[in-house]
Amino acid sequence: MDLIIIRHALPEREERADHEGPADPPLSEHGRRQAEAVADYLADEPIDHVVASSMRRAVQTAEPLAQRLGRTVELRDDLREVDQHRSTYIPAEEMTLEHPMVQEWMSDPLALFDGDYKGFRTRVVTGFDEIIATQRGKSVAVYCHGMVTSVYLQSLWGLADPYRMQPDYTGITRVRASVKGYRTVRSINETGHVRHLLGEERLRPTA
């Protein structure tokens, strides 16, 4: 079967007080254009099923393709991002060196996994394995997150560094998989479908 793994589009910045619960921002206006662009790009492919992390930015990125294909989006908690419990979401390109999350990462790159990197990796790999097992012979679009994609690829390649590959917004990674355990990475971070939006991204306000 074929996994078409898509990172979510650009979300809004969201900063909450700790008592207000985790941040779960919607897509920005630019992100909605990215989501439409990746849906246009994939709409003619023979996709049988659409899956998304249950976080809002992944679901909203998946919806345009699902609507074009007449599919229902399957939501999965095991594909949620490493920041799912944090009260702040700031797109990485808007962070400065002084931001607490950047300082945290610089002091210990695995700190962003809330002290349980192995647990995160196990959750992600198990999630993809379950999709492969239940969608035999099918082509499945999976909308998720940067670290989810990176850690999954890290597990397939046997790498020690989960930051080795970071996909762009709506970057597409393709994996051919079998129920016998074979996994072949066919492409990484395809972004041609949003190249026409890069100028807008550079002009986007950062505050």
GROMACS .gro file of N, CA, C and O in nm, residues 43-86:
model
  176
   43ALA      N    1  -0.576   1.568  -0.598
   43ALA     CA    2  -0.715   1.530  -0.627
   43ALA      C    3  -0.728   1.426  -0.739
   43ALA      O    4  -0.823   1.347  -0.739
   44ASP      N    5  -0.633   1.425  -0.832
   44ASP     CA    6  -0.642   1.331  -0.943
   44ASP      C    7  -0.570   1.199  -0.916
   44ASP      O    8  -0.569   1.110  -1.001
   45GLU      N    9  -0.509   1.186  -0.799
   45GLU     CA   10  -0.443   1.060  -0.765
   45GLU      C   11  -0.547   0.961  -0.711
   45GLU      O   12  -0.648   1.000  -0.652
   46PRO      N   13  -0.523   0.832  -0.729
   46PRO     CA   14  -0.620   0.730  -0.684
   46PRO      C   15  -0.610   0.706  -0.533
   46PRO      O   16  -0.563   0.602  -0.487
   47ILE      N   17  -0.656   0.803  -0.456
   47ILE     CA   18  -0.648   0.796  -0.310
   47ILE      C   19  -0.777   0.732  -0.256
   47ILE      O   20  -0.888   0.777  -0.286
   48ASP      N   21  -0.760   0.628  -0.176
   48ASP     CA   22  -0.875   0.553  -0.125
   48ASP      C   23  -0.924   0.601   0.010
   48ASP      O   24  -1.041   0.581   0.046
   49HIS      N   25  -0.837   0.664   0.088
   49HIS     CA   26  -0.872   0.695   0.227
   49HIS      C   27  -0.793   0.818   0.271
   49HIS      O   28  -0.680   0.839   0.226
   50VAL      N   29  -0.854   0.899   0.359
   50VAL     CA   30  -0.789   1.019   0.410
   50VAL      C   31  -0.787   1.012   0.562
   50VAL      O   32  -0.890   0.991   0.626
   51VAL      N   33  -0.668   1.029   0.618
   51VAL     CA   34  -0.646   1.024   0.763
   51VAL      C   35  -0.585   1.156   0.807
   51VAL      O   36  -0.511   1.219   0.732
   52ALA      N   37  -0.615   1.198   0.930
   52ALA     CA   38  -0.553   1.319   0.985
   52ALA      C   39  -0.530   1.303   1.134
   52ALA      O   40  -0.608   1.239   1.204
   53SER      N   41  -0.423   1.363   1.180
   53SER     CA   42  -0.409   1.387   1.324
   53SER      C   43  -0.533   1.461   1.371
   53SER      O   44  -0.592   1.541   1.298
   54SER      N   45  -0.572   1.438   1.495
   54SER     CA   46  -0.693   1.503   1.547
   54SER      C   47  -0.670   1.649   1.588
   54SER      O   48  -0.763   1.713   1.638
   55MET      N   49  -0.550   1.703   1.567
   55MET     CA   50  -0.526   1.844   1.594
   55MET      C   51  -0.583   1.929   1.480
   55MET      O   52  -0.581   1.889   1.363
   56ARG      N   53  -0.635   2.047   1.516
   56ARG     CA   54  -0.714   2.127   1.422
   56ARG      C   55  -0.638   2.161   1.294
   56ARG      O   56  -0.695   2.156   1.184
   57ARG      N   57  -0.511   2.196   1.305
   57ARG     CA   58  -0.438   2.238   1.185
   57ARG      C   59  -0.422   2.124   1.084
   57ARG      O   60  -0.421   2.148   0.963
   58ALA      N   61  -0.413   2.000   1.132
   58ALA     CA   62  -0.406   1.886   1.041
   58ALA      C   63  -0.543   1.856   0.980
   58ALA      O   64  -0.554   1.829   0.860
   59VAL      N   65  -0.646   1.861   1.062
   59VAL     CA   66  -0.782   1.832   1.013
   59VAL      C   67  -0.822   1.934   0.905
   59VAL      O   68  -0.872   1.897   0.798
   60GLN      N   69  -0.796   2.063   0.931
   60GLN     CA   70  -0.836   2.165   0.835
   60GLN      C   71  -0.755   2.156   0.705
   60GLN      O   72  -0.804   2.194   0.599
   61THR      N   73  -0.633   2.106   0.713
   61THR     CA   74  -0.554   2.086   0.592
   61THR      C   75  -0.609   1.968   0.512
   61THR      O   76  -0.606   1.969   0.388
   62ALA      N   77  -0.659   1.867   0.580
   62ALA     CA   78  -0.711   1.747   0.512
   62ALA      C   79  -0.847   1.769   0.448
   62ALA      O   80  -0.880   1.704   0.347
   63GLU      N   81  -0.926   1.858   0.503
   63GLU     CA   82  -1.066   1.871   0.459
   63GLU      C   83  -1.083   1.904   0.311
   63GLU      O   84  -1.171   1.845   0.245
   64PRO      N   85  -1.005   1.996   0.251
   64PRO     CA   86  -1.027   2.023   0.108
   64PRO      C   87  -1.010   1.900   0.018
   64PRO      O   88  -1.089   1.880  -0.074
   65LEU      N   89  -0.908   1.818   0.045
   65LEU     CA   90  -0.891   1.696  -0.036
   65LEU      C   91  -1.005   1.599  -0.011
   65LEU      O   92  -1.060   1.540  -0.106
   66ALA      N   93  -1.042   1.580   0.114
   66ALA     CA   94  -1.151   1.487   0.145
   66ALA      C   95  -1.280   1.529   0.075
   66ALA      O   96  -1.354   1.444   0.022
   67GLN      N   97  -1.308   1.658   0.071
   67GLN     CA   98  -1.428   1.707   0.004
   67GLN      C   99  -1.422   1.679  -0.146
   67GLN      O  100  -1.522   1.638  -0.206
   68ARG      N  101  -1.305   1.701  -0.207
   68ARG     CA  102  -1.293   1.675  -0.350
   68ARG      C  103  -1.313   1.527  -0.382
   68ARG      O  104  -1.368   1.492  -0.486
   69LEU      N  105  -1.266   1.440  -0.292
   69LEU     CA  106  -1.273   1.296  -0.317
   69LEU      C  107  -1.403   1.233  -0.266
   69LEU      O  108  -1.428   1.115  -0.291
   70GLY      N  109  -1.483   1.310  -0.192
   70GLY     CA  110  -1.604   1.255  -0.132
   70GLY      C  111  -1.573   1.156  -0.021
   70GLY      O  112  -1.648   1.060  -0.001
   71ARG      N  113  -1.465   1.181   0.053
   71ARG     CA  114  -1.423   1.092   0.162
   71ARG      C  115  -1.449   1.157   0.298
   71ARG      O  116  -1.456   1.279   0.310
   72THR      N  117  -1.458   1.074   0.399
   72THR     CA  118  -1.464   1.120   0.538
   72THR      C  119  -1.323   1.111   0.596
   72THR      O  120  -1.253   1.012   0.574
   73VAL      N  121  -1.282   1.213   0.671
   73VAL     CA  122  -1.148   1.213   0.730
   73VAL      C  123  -1.148   1.129   0.857
   73VAL      O  124  -1.226   1.155   0.950
   74GLU      N  125  -1.062   1.028   0.861
   74GLU     CA  126  -1.043   0.949   0.984
   74GLU      C  127  -0.946   1.024   1.075
   74GLU      O  128  -0.833   1.056   1.035
   75LEU      N  129  -0.987   1.052   1.198
   75LEU     CA  130  -0.903   1.125   1.293
   75LEU      C  131  -0.830   1.027   1.384
   75LEU      O  132  -0.888   0.932   1.436
   76ARG      N  133  -0.700   1.055   1.407
   76ARG     CA  134  -0.618   0.967   1.490
   76ARG      C  135  -0.541   1.050   1.592
   76ARG      O  136  -0.463   1.139   1.557
   77ASP      N  137  -0.560   1.014   1.720
   77ASP     CA  138  -0.486   1.080   1.827
   77ASP      C  139  -0.338   1.041   1.827
   77ASP      O  140  -0.254   1.117   1.876
   78ASP      N  141  -0.306   0.922   1.774
   78ASP     CA  142  -0.167   0.878   1.780
   78ASP      C  143  -0.076   0.951   1.680
   78ASP      O  144   0.045   0.932   1.681
   79LEU      N  145  -0.133   1.036   1.596
   79LEU     CA  146  -0.054   1.116   1.503
   79LEU      C  147  -0.046   1.263   1.546
   79LEU      O  148  -0.004   1.348   1.468
   80ARG      N  149  -0.085   1.292   1.669
   80ARG     CA  150  -0.078   1.429   1.719
   80ARG      C  151   0.068   1.471   1.740
   80ARG      O  152   0.155   1.387   1.763
   81GLU      N  153   0.091   1.602   1.732
   81GLU     CA  154   0.227   1.655   1.738
   81GLU      C  155   0.283   1.653   1.879
   81GLU      O  156   0.211   1.641   1.979
   82VAL      N  157   0.415   1.669   1.888
   82VAL     CA  158   0.485   1.668   2.016
   82VAL      C  159   0.440   1.782   2.108
   82VAL      O  160   0.451   1.773   2.229
   83ASP      N  161   0.384   1.889   2.051
   83ASP     CA  162   0.342   2.006   2.130
   83ASP      C  163   0.196   2.000   2.172
   83ASP      O  164   0.139   2.101   2.214
   84GLN      N  165   0.134   1.884   2.165
   84GLN     CA  166  -0.012   1.876   2.185
   84GLN      C  167  -0.059   1.923   2.322
   84GLN      O  168  -0.175   1.960   2.338
   85HIS      N  169   0.029   1.923   2.422
   85HIS     CA  170  -0.012   1.964   2.557
   85HIS      C  171   0.034   2.105   2.593
   85HIS      O  172   0.008   2.152   2.704
   86ARG      N  173   0.100   2.173   2.501
   86ARG     CA  174   0.153   2.306   2.532
   86ARG      C  175   0.048   2.413   2.511
   86ARG      O  176  -0.038   2.402   2.424
   0.00000   0.00000   0.00000
